[in-house]
Short mmCIF file of C-alpha atoms in Angstrom, two decimals:
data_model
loop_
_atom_site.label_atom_id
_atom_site.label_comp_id
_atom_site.label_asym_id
_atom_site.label_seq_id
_atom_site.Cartn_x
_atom_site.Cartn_y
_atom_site.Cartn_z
CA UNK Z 1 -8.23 24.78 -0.62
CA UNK Z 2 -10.58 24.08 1.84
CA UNK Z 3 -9.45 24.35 5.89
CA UNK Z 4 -9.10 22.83 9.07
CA UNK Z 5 -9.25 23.52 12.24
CA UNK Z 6 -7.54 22.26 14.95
CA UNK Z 7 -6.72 23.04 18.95
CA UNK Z 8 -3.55 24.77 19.04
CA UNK Z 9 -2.85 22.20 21.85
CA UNK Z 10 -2.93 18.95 24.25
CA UNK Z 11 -1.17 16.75 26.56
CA UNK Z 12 -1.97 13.51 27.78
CA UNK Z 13 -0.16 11.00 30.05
CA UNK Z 14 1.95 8.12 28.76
CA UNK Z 15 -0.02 5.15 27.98
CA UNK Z 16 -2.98 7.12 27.97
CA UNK Z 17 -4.96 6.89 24.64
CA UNK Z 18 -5.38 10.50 22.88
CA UNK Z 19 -8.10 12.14 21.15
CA UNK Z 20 -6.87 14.75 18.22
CA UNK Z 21 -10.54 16.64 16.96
CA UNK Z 22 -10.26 18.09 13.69
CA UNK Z 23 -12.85 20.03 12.26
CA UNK Z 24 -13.09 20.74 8.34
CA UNK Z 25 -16.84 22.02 7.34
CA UNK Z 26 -16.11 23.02 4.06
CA UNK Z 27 -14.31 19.64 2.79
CA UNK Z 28 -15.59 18.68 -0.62
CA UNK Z 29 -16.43 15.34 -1.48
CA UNK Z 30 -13.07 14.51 -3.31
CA UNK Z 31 -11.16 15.96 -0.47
CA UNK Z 32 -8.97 13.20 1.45
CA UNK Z 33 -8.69 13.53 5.06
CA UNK Z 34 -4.59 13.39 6.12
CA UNK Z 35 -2.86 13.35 9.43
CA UNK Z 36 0.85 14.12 9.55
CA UNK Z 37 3.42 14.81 12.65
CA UNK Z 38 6.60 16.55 12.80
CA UNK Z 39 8.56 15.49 15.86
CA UNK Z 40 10.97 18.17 17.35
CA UNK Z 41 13.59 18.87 14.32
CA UNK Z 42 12.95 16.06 11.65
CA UNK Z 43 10.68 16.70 8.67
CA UNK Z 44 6.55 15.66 9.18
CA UNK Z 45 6.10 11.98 9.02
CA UNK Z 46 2.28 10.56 7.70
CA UNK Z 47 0.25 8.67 10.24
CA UNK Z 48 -3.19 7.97 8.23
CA UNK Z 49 -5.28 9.35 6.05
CA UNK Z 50 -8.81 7.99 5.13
CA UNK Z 51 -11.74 9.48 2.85
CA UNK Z 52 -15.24 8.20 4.18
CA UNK Z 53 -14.53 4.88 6.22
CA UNK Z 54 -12.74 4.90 9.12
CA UNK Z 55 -9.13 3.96 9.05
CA UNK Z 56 -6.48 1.53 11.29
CA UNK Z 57 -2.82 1.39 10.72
CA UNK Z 58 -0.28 0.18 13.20
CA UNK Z 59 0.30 3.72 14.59
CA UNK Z 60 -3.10 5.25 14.64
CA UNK Z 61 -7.28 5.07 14.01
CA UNK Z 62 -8.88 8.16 12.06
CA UNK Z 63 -12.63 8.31 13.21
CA UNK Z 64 -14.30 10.44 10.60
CA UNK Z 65 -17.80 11.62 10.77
CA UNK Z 66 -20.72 10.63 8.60
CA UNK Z 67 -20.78 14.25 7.28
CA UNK Z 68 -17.26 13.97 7.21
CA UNK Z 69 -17.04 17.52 8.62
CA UNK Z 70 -14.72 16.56 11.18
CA UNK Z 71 -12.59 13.79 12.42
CA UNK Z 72 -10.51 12.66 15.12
CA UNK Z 73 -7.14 11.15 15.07
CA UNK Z 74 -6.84 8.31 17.78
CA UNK Z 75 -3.47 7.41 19.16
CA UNK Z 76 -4.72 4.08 21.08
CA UNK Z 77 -1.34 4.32 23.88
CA UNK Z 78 0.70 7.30 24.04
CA UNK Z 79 4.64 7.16 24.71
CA UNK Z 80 6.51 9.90 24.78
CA UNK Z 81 8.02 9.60 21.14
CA UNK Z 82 4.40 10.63 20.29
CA UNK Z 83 5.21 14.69 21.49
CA UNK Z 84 5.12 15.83 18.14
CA UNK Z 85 3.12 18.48 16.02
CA UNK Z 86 -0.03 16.52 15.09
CA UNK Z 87 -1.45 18.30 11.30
CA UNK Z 88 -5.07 17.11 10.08
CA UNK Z 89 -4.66 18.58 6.38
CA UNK Z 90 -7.77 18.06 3.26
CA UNK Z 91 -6.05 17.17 -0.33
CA UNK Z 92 -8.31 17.10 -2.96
CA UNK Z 93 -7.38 15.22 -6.53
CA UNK Z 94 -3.38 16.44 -6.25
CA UNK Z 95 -1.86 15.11 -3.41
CA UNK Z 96 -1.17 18.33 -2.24
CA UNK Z 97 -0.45 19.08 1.56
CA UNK Z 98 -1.40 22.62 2.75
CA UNK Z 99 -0.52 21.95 6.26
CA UNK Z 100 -1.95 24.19 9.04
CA UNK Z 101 -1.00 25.09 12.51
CA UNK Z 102 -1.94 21.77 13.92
CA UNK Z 103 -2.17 20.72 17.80
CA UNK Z 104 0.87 20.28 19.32
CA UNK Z 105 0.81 17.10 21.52
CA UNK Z 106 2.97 17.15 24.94
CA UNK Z 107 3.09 13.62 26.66
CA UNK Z 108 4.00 13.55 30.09
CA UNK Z 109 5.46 10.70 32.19
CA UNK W 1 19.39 3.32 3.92
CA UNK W 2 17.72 6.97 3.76
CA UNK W 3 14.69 7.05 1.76
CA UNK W 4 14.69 10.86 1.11
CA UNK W 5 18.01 12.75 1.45
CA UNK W 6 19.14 16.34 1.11
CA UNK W 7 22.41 18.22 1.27
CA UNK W 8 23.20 20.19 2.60
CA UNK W 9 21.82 19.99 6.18
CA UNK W 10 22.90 23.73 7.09
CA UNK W 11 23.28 26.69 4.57
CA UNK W 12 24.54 30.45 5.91
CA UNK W 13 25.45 32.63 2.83
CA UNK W 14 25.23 36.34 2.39
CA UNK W 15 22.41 37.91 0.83
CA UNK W 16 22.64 38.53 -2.82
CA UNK W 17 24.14 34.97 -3.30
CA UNK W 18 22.77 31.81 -5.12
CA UNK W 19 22.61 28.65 -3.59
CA UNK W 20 21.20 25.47 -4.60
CA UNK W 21 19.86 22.46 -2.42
CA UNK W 22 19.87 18.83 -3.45
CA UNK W 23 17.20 15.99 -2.73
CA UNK W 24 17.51 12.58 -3.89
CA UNK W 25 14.86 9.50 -3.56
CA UNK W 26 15.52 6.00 -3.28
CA UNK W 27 12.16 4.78 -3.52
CA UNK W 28 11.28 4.45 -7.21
CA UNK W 29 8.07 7.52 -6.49
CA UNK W 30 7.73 9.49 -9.69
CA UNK W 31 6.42 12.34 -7.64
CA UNK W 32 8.96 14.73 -5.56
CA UNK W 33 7.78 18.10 -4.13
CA UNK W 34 9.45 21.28 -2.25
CA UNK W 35 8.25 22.59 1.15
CA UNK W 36 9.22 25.94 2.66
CA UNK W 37 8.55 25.87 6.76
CA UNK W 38 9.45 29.37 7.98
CA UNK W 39 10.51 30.73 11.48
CA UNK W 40 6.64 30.31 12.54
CA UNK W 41 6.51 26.77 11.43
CA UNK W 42 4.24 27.20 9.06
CA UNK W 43 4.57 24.53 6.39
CA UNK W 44 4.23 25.82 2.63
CA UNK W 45 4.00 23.51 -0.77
CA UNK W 46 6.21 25.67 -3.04
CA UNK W 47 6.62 23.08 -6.39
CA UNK W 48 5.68 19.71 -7.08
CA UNK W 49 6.99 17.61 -10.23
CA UNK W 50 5.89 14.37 -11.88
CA UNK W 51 8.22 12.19 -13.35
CA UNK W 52 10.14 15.23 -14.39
CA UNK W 53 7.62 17.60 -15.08
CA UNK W 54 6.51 20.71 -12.91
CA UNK W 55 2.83 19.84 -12.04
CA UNK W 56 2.57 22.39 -9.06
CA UNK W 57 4.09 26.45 -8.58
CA UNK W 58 2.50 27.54 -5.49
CA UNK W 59 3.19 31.49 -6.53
CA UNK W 60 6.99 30.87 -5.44
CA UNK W 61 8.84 33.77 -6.59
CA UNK W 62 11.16 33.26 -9.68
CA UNK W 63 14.32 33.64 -7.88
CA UNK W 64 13.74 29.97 -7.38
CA UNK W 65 14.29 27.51 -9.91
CA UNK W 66 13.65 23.78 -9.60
CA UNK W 67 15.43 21.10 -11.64
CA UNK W 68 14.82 17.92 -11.62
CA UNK W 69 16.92 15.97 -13.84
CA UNK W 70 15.74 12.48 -13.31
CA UNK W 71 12.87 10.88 -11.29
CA UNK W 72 15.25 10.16 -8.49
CA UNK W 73 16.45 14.34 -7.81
CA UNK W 74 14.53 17.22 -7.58
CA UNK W 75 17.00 20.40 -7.01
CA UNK W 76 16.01 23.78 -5.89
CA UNK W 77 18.26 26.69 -6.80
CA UNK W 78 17.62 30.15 -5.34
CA UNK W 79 18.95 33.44 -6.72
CA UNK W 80 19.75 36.68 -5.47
CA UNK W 81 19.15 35.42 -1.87
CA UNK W 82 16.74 37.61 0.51
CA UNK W 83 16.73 38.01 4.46
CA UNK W 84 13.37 35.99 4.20
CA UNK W 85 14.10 33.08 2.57
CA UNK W 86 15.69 32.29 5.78
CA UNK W 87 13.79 28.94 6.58
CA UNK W 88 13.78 25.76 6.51
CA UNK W 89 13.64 23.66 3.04
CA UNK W 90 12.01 19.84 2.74
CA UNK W 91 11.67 17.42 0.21
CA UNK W 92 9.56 15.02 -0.31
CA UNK W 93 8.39 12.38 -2.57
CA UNK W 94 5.22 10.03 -3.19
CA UNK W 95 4.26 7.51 -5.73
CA UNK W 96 2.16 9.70 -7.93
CA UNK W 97 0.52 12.78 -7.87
CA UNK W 98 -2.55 12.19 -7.37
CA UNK W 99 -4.81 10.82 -4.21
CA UNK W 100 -5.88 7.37 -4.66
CA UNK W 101 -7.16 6.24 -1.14
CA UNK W 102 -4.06 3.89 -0.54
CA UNK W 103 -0.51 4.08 0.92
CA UNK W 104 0.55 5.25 -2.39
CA UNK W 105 -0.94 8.94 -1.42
CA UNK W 106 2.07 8.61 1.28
CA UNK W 107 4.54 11.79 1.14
CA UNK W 108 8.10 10.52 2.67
CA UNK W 109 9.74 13.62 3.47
CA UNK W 110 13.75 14.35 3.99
CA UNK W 111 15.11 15.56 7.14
CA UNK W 112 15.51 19.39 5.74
CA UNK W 113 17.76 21.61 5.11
CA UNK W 114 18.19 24.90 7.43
CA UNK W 115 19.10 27.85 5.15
CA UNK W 116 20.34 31.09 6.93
CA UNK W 117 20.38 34.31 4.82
CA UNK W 118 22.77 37.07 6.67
#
């Protein structure tokens, strides 16, 4: 299963727009980039997930890169119901999730 | 209405007991799957089954026995409890197994289930 890494960390200020990096230089070509959160006691919730094209949905953008070795998950505004445990996770033909550390996101007022 | 549910929401029991925990799904996915998230919050895929069929044992040790006896419930029973499986359990479920590229690929996952071995 190949990895990813992320910053163990970040804050940003309400309303701000926030920048999640993910790296993942081993993904293979079938792998599927996901993004999950977990907010504070409630079980992870998806966000986006994307293979080669970047990807909009009402909550997010995932910029990926043309080597697809890395990617960024874009919250456009942050509130603060966006503190949450942010996971960038690589699932190949099973939609398996082999979820990482990830980058816990504080927001601040 | 509560896509994916699981009772119960606490569990404290002795160890050398078996327990079980329930999920249910009320959104027609033929896919449900078992996550273990321990006291480092480390998120583990222990079993995934397909309309009814184990697809994926993540090296789960055999004290724990999945059932799923329709599409809509996937069960996990544990034997012979141990300090460590002192965590906390989620389902979830997803419209197949397999990545496709759309929404489908979605997990929805249940709010967990916090299971305290003494």
């Amino acid at each position: 299963d190949a990895k990813t890494t992320q910053p163990n960390s970040m804050e940003s200020n309400e309303e701000e727009p926030v920048h999640l990096p993910c790296n993942h230089s081993t993904i293979s070509g079938t792998d599927y980039i996901h993004w999950y959160r977990q907010l504070p006691s409630q079980g992870p919730e998806y966000v986006i997930h994307g293979l080669t094209s970047n990807v909009n949905n009402r909550m997010a953008s995932l910029a990926i890169a043309e080597d697809r070795k890395s990617s960024t998950l874009i919250l456009h505004r942050a509130t603060l119901r966006d503190a949450a445990v942010y996971y960038c996770i690589l699932s190949g033909g099973y939609n398996k999730l082999i979820f990482g550390a990830g980058t816990r996101l504080a927001v601040h007022p | 209405d509560t896509a994916v549910s699981q009772t119960p929401k606490y569990l404290v029991t002795q160890m050398g007991n078996d327990k079980s925990i329930k999920c249910e799904q009320n959104l027609g996915h033929d896919t449900m799957y078992w996550y273990k998230q321990d006291s480092k919050k480390f998120l583990k895929i222990m079993f995934s089954y397909n309309n009814k069929e184990l697809i994926i044992n993540e090296t789960v040790p055999n004290r724990f026995s999945p059932k799923s006896p329709d599409k809509a419930h996937l069960n996990l029973h544990i034997n012979s409890l141990e300090l460590g499986d002192s965590a906390v359990y989620f389902c979830a479920s997803s419209h197949g197994p397999m990545n496709s590229g759309g929404r489908r690929d979605e997990q929805f996952f249940g709010p967990g289930t916090r299971l305290t071995v003494l």
